[in-house]
XYZ file of C-alpha atoms in Angstrom:
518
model
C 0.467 24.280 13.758
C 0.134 25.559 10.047
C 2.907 22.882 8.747
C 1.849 20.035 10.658
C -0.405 16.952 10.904
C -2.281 16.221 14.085
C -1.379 13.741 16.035
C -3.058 13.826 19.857
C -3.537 15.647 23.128
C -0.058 15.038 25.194
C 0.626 16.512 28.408
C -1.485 17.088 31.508
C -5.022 15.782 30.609
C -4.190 15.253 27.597
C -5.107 19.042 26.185
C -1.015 19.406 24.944
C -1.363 19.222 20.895
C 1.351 16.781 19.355
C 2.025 17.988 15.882
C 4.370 16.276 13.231
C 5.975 19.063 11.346
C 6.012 18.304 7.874
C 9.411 19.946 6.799
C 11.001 16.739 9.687
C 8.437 14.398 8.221
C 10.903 13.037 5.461
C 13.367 12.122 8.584
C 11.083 8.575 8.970
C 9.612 7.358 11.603
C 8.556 4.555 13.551
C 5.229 2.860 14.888
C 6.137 0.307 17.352
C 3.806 -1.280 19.912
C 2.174 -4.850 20.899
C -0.713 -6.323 18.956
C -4.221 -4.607 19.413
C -2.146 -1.372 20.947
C -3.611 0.361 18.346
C -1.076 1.050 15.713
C -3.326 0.394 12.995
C -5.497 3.315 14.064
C -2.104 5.366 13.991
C -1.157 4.678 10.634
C -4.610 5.589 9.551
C -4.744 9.084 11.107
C -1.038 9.926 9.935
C -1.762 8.719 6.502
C -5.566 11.294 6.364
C -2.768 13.922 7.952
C -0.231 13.642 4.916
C -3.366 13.403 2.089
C -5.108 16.491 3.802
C -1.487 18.374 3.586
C -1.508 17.320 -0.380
C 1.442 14.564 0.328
C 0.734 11.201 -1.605
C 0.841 8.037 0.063
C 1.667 4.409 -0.800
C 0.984 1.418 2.592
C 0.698 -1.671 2.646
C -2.937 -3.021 4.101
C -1.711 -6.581 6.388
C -5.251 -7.076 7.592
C -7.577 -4.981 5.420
C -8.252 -2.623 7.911
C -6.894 0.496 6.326
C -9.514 0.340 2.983
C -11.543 2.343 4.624
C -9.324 5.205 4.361
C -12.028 5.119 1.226
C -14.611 5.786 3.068
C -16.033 8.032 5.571
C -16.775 7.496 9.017
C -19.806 7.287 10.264
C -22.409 8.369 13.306
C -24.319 5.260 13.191
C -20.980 3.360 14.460
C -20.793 1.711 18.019
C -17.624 3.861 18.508
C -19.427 7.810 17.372
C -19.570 8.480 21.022
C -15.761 7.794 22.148
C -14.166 9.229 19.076
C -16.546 12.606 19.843
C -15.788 12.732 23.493
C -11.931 11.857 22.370
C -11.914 14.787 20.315
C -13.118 17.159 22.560
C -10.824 16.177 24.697
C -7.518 16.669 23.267
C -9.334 19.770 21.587
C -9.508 18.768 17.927
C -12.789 21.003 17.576
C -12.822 20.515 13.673
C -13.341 16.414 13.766
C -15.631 15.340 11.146
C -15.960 12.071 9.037
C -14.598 12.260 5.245
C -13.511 9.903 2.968
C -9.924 9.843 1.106
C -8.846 9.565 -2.654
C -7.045 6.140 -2.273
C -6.642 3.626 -5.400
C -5.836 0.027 -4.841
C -3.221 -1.761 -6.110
C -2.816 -5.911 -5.663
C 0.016 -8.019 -6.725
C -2.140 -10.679 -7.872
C -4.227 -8.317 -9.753
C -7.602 -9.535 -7.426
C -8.285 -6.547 -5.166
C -6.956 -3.994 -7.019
C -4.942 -2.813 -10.134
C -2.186 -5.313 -11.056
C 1.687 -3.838 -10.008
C 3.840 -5.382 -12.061
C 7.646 -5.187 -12.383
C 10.250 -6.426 -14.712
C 12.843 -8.853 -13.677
C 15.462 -7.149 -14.912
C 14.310 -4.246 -12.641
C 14.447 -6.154 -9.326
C 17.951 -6.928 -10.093
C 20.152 -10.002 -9.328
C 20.293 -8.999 -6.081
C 17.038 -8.752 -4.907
C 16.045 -11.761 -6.930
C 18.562 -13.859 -5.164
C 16.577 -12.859 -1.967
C 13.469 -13.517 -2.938
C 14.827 -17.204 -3.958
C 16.463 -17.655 -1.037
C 19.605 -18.520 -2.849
C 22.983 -19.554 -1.902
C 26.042 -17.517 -2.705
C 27.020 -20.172 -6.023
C 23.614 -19.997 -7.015
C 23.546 -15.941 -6.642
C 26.775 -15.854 -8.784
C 25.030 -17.883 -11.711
C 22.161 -15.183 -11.439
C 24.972 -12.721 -11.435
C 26.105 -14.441 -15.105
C 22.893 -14.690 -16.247
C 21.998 -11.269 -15.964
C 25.277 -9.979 -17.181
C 25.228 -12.236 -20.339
C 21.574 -10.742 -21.111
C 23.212 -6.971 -20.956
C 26.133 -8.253 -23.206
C 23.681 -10.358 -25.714
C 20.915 -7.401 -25.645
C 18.337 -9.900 -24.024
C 15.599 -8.361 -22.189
C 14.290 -10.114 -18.964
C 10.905 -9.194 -18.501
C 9.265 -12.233 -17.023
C 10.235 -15.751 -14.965
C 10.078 -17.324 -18.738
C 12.589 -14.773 -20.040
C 14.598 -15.536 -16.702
C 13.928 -19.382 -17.011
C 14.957 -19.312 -20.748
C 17.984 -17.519 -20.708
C 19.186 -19.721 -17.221
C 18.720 -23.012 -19.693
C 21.206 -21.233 -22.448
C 23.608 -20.742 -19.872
C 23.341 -24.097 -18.953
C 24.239 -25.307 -22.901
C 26.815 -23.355 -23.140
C 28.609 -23.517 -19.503
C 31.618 -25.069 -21.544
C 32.792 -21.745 -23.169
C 30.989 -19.123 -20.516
C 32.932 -20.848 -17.629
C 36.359 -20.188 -19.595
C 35.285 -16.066 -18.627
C 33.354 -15.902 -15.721
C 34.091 -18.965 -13.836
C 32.350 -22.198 -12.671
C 28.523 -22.765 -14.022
C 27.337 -25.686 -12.317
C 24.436 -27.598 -13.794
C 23.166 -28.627 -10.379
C 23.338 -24.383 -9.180
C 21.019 -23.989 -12.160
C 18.856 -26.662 -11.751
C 18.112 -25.345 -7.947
C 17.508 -21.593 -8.750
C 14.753 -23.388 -11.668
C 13.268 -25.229 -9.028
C 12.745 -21.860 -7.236
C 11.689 -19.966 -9.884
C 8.809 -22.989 -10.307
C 7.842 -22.316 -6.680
C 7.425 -18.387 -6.741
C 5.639 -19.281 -10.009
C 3.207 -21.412 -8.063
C 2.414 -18.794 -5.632
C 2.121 -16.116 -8.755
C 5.088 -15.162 -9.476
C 4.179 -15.245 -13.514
C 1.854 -12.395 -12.418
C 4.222 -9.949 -10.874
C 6.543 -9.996 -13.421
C 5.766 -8.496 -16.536
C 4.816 -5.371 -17.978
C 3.419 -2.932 -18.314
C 5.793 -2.219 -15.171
C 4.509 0.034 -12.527
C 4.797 3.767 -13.436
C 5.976 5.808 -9.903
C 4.043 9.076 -11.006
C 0.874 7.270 -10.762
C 1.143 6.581 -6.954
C 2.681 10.022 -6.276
C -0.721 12.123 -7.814
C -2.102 15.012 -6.206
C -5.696 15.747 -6.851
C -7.783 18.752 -7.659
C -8.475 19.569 -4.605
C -4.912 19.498 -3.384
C -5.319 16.185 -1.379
C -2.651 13.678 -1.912
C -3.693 9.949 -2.900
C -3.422 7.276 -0.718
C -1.984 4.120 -2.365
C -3.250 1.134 -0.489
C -1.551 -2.580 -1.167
C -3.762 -5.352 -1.046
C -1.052 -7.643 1.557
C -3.793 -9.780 3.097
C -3.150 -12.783 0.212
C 0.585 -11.220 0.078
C 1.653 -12.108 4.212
C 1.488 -15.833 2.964
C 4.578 -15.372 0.693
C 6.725 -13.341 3.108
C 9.508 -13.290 1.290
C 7.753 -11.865 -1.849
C 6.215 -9.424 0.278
C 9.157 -7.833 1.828
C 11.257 -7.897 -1.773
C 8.530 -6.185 -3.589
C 8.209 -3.373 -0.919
C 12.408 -2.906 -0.969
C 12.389 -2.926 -4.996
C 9.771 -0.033 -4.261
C 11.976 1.808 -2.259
C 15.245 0.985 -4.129
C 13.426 2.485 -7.737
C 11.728 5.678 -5.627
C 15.339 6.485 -4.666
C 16.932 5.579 -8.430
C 14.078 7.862 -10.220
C 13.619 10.905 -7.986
C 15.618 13.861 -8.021
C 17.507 15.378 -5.136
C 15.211 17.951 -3.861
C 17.439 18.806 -0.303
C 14.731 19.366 1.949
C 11.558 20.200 1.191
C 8.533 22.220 3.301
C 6.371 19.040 2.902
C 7.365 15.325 1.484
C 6.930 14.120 -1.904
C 5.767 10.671 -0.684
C 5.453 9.254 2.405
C 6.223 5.256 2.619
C 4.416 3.256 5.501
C 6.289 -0.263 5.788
C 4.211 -2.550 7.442
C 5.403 -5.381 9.088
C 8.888 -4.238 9.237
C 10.778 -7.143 10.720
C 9.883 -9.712 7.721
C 12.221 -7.376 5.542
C 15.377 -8.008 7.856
C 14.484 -11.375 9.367
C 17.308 -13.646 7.724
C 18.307 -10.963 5.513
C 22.237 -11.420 4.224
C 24.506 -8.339 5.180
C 24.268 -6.921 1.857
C 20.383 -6.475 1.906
C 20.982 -4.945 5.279
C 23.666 -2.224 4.071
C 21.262 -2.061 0.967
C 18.122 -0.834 3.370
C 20.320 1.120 5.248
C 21.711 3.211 2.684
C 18.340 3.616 0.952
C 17.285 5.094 3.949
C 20.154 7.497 4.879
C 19.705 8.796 1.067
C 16.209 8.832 0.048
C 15.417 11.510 2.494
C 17.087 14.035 0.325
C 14.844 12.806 -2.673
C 11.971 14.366 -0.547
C 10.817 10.395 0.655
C 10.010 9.344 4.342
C 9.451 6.078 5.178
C 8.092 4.607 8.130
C 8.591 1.536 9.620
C 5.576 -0.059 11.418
C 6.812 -2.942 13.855
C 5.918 -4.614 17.016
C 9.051 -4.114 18.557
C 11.282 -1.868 18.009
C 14.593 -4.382 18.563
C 13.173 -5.685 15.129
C 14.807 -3.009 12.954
C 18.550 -2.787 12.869
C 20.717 -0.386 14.927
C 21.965 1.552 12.454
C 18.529 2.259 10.785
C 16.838 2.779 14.110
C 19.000 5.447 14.609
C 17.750 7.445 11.227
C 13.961 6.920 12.333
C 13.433 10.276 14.032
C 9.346 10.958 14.142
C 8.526 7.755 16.835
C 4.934 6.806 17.869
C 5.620 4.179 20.521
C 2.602 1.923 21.589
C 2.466 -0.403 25.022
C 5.425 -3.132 24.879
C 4.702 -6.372 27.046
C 7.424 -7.309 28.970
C 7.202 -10.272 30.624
C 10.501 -12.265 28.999
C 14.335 -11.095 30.087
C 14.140 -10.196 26.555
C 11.372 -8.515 26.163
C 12.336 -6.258 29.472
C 15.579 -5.760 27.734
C 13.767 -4.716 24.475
C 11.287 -2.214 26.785
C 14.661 -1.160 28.318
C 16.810 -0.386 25.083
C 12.940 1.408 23.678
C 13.007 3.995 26.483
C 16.480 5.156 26.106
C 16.170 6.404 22.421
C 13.647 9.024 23.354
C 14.199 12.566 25.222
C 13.581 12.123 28.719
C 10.283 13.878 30.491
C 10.579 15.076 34.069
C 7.044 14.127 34.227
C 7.557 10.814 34.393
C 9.333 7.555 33.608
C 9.199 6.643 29.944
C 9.999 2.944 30.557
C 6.841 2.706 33.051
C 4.790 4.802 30.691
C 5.494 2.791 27.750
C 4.063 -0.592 29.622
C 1.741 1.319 30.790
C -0.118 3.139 27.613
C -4.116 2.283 27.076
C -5.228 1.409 23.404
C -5.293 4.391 21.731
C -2.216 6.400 23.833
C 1.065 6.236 22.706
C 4.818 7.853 23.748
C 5.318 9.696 21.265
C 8.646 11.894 19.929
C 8.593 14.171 16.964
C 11.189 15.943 15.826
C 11.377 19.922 15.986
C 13.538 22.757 14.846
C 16.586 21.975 13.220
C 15.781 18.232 13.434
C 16.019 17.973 17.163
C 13.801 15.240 18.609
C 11.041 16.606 20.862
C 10.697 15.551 24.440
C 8.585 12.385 24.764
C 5.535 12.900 25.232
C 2.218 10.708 26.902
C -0.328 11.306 23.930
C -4.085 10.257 23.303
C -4.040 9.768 19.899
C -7.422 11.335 17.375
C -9.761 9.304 16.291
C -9.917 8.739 12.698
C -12.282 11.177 9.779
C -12.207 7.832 7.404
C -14.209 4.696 8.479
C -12.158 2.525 11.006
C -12.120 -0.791 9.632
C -12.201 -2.750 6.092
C -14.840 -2.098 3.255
C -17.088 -4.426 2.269
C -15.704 -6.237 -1.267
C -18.226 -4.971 -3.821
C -17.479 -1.571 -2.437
C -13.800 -1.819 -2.961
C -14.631 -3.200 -6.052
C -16.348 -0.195 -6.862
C -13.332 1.912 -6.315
C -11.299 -0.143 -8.339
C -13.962 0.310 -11.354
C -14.168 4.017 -11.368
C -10.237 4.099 -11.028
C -8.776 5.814 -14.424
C -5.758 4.075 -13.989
C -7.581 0.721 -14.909
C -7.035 0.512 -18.286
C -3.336 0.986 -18.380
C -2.583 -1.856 -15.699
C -5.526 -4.529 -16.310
C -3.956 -6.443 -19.462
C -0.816 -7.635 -19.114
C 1.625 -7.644 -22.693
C 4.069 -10.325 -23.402
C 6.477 -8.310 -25.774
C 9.465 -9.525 -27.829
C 12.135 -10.711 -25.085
C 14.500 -12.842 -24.080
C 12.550 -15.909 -24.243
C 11.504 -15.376 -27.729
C 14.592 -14.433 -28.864
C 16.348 -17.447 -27.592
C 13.931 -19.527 -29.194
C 14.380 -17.836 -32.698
C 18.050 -18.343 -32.102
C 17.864 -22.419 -31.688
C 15.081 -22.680 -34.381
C 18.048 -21.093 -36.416
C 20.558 -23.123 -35.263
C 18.528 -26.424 -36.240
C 17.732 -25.181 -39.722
C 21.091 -24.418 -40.021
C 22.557 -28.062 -38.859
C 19.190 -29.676 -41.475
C 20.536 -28.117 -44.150
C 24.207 -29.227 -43.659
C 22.954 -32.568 -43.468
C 20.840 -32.723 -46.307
C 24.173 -31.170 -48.393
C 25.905 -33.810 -46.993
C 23.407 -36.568 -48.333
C 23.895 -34.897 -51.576
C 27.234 -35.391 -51.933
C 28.395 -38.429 -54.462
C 29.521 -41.817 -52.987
C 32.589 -41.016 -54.174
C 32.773 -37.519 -52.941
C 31.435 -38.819 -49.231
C 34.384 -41.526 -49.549
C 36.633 -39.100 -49.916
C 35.860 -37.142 -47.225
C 35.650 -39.973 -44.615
C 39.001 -40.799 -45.850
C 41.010 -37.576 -46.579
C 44.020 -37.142 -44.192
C 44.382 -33.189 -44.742
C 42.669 -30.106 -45.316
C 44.109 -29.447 -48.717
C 41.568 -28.745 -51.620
C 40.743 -31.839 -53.871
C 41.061 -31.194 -58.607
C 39.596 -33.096 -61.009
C 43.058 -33.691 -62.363
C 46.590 -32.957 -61.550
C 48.250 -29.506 -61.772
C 51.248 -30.525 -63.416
C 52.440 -32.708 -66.452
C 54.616 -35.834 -65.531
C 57.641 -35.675 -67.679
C 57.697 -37.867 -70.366
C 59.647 -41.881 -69.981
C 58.956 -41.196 -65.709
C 56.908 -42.759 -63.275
C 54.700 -40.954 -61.609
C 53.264 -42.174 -57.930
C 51.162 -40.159 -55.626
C 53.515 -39.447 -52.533
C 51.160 -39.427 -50.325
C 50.312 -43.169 -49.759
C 52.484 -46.294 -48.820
C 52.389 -48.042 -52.028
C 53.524 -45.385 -53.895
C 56.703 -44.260 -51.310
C 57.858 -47.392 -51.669
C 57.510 -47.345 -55.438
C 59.172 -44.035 -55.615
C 62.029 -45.645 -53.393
C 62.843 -48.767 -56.053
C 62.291 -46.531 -58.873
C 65.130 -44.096 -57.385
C 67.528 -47.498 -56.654
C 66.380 -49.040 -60.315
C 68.305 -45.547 -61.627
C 71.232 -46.141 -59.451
C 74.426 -47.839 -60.076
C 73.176 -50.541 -58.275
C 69.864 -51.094 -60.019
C 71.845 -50.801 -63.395
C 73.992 -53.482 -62.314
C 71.115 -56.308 -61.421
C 69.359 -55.031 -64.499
C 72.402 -56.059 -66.509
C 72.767 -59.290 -64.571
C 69.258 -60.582 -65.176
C 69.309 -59.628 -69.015
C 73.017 -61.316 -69.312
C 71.374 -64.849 -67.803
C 68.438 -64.754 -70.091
C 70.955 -63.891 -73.282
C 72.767 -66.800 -72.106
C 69.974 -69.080 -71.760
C 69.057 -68.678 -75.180
């Protein structure tokens, strides 16, 4: 097939080729099958299939295994023999050993070129995820990151994140008036989980300078596409992390791209391992989130592939979407794992040859049941197939050899340093140093102030502004008493009866007694 990767020998003896047309391969796909079944192997050959075709890469490497897409195979291994006689077998007359152009990437920046994202990139969304967080706590995040749009805050890093979550906190008073509730204990738990994903590195993956998509989708002279291999050894013991990062992957391929409709080959090919650790737990909106990537990003000219022991790990309505399958032995020896077998057979196209539940606990390491789809997207009959042995070594690399790769990699120098630029964190802490000069130097004006002056303004009863002396003359032979204390109301109030016919009259009365007395 000139469009398609190799896959196996199917049929009788095994001499049927199994192809995976390219122009179906951005329909996804699945690789299901118990441990040791051999999966591994599968994603290794499909991944040399889609570089060889000129289709870049990006997987995820659980157990280190897949480095040695690196390197080439060789005839000094145990295994020469059986991969020769395999390929004769299923007729693939050109197997030879070659290596692949693959560049590592690590999150933690040890075993290959640092990936780094922003926080504000991930989103609240996925953040809450990673965090585990309730629904309160999500809505704070919510705030938080709306607040930075409105205050033109960047979030780069957990500091940025961490900083701008203690501003909300000082200012819940006036932000709760507008966008509800802040609770001081909802902030206090999402800091305490930002401090744990910052023990387990967290301060490393966020950052910049972010990860740049063009530099895992490179094609190289020689029209081979690069295979982009995640260090996820380290990365399995922070699940969580793992399965966010690989989303917020997915989620920005599908933002960025263009629509393309469909292509005659992919643009990138996406190999999730470990599938079920991105829906185990996973709220209903992460679900419809994966989901809709999935329906969509196949017209942006992406497949993804979901690796997985068991097929009853992935969700209905994204199992349904996965249309290239490579299914590896199932054990059944639970009522659920006979169910599981059960529901696994009745997805594919039935064979008259024989009985794809049986066949499916029946598969050797190294066969699979496999169903590809054909013309016009329908899925092929199932097939028995003896899958080819790898051209790259089978196995990991030693360190200093991957180590090696990394060195020679051009894209070293733009991802080794990391760069703290001007963000959130600093600009928050400009903004109190402000605030505190500003409140020093009101108090210091207020120290200046005359005893008198300070008296006055402890005592004042209004706002009114204080003269130096009155606006307007008194008019000559009148009192004149300030209004606006008790003494002098009163004062104004005898005056006023002392000018009455009354006042005249005890004025003449005491003047006539003293006239008398004398």
């Amino acid at each position: 097939m000139d469009n398609g990767i190799f896959i196996g020998g199917g049929g009788a003896d095994y001499v049927e080729k199994q192809f995976l047309d390219l122009k179906y391969a951005n329909r996804h796909g699945l690789i299901a099958g118990a441990t040791g079944t051999g999966k591994t192997v599968t994603l290794q050959i499909l991944a040399e299939g889609f570089s060889a075709a000129g289709v870049p890469v990006f997987l995820s490497d659980v157990k280190g295994d897949l480095s040695g897409l690196a390197e080439p195979g060789s005839v000094d291994v145990n295994l020469h023999d059986a991969f020769t006689e395999r390929a004769a077998r299923i007729g693939f007359t050109d197997f030879s050993y070659d290596a692949f152009p693959a560049v590592f990437w690590d999150l933690f920046g040890k075993q290959g070129h640092p990936v780094r994202t922003t926080v504000a990139e991930m989103g609240p969304l996925l953040i809450s995820r990673l965090l585990d967080l309730t629904e309160a706590q999500e809505g704070i995040l919510n705030i938080a990151f709306r607040l930075a749009d409105e205050q033109g805050l960047p979030i780069l890093d957990l500091k940025d994140l961490q900083a701008l979550l203690v501003w909300t906190g000082e200012n819940r008073a006036d932000l709760s008036l507008r966008y509800g509730n802040i609770s001081v204990a909802s902030i206090g738990a999402i800091q305490r989980r930002l401090l744990v994903l910052e023990n387990q590195g967290g301060t490393q993956i966020f950052g910049e300078p972010a990860l740049d998509l063009a530099d895992m989708m490179r094609v190289g002279k020689d029209g081979r596409g690069q295979i982009n291999i995640l260090a996820a050894d380290t990365l399995m013991g922070a699940p969580r992390l793992y399965a966010t990062f690989l989303l917020w992957l997915l989620s920005e391929l599908f933002e960025e791209l263009p629509e393309v409709g469909d292509p005659d080959k992919p643009k990138l090919v996406f190999f999730f391992d470990e599938a079920h650790l991105l829906f185990d737990d996973a709220p209903k909106a992460l679900v419809d989130k994966v989901e809709q990537v999935a329906r969509l990003i196949r017209s942006k000219g992406v497949g993804v592939y979901f690796i997985s022991q068991n097929p009853d790990d992935i969700p209905e309505d994204i199992l349904g979407q996965l249309g290239n399958r490579v299914q590896h032995a199932l054990r059944a020896f639970t009522a659920r794992d006979k169910k599981a077998l059960r529901m696994a057979a009745e997805t594919y196209r039935p064979n008259p040859d024989f009985d794809t539940e049986s066949t499916i606990r029946e598969v050797g390491v190294g066969e699979a049941v496999t169903s590809m789809l054909m013309k016009k997207g329908v899925p092929g009959i199932v097939q028995r197939t003896l899958i080819r042995p790898p051209s790259s070594k089978l196995g990991p690399i030693t360190n200093a050899a991957r180590s090696k790769h990394v060195a020679a990699s051009d894209l070293g120098t733009k991802y080794a340093d990391a760069v703290d630029r001007d963000s959130a964190s600093e600009m928050l802490q400009r903004r109190a140093e402000a605030a505190a000069r500003a409140a020093e130097d009101a108090e210091h004006r207020e120290e200046e102030q005359s005893a008198a002056e300070r008296e006055f303004s402890a005592a004042r009863r209004y706002s009114g502004t204080r003269v130096s002396r009155s606006s307007s003359k008194s008019r000559k032979g009148t009192l004149d008493f300030d209004d606006s204390s008790l003494g002098g109301a009163i004062a104004n109030v005898l005056v006023k009866e002392i000018k009455g016919t009354t006042g005249r009259r005890i004025v003449r009365g005491i003047l006539g007694g003293l006239f008398k007395a004398r």
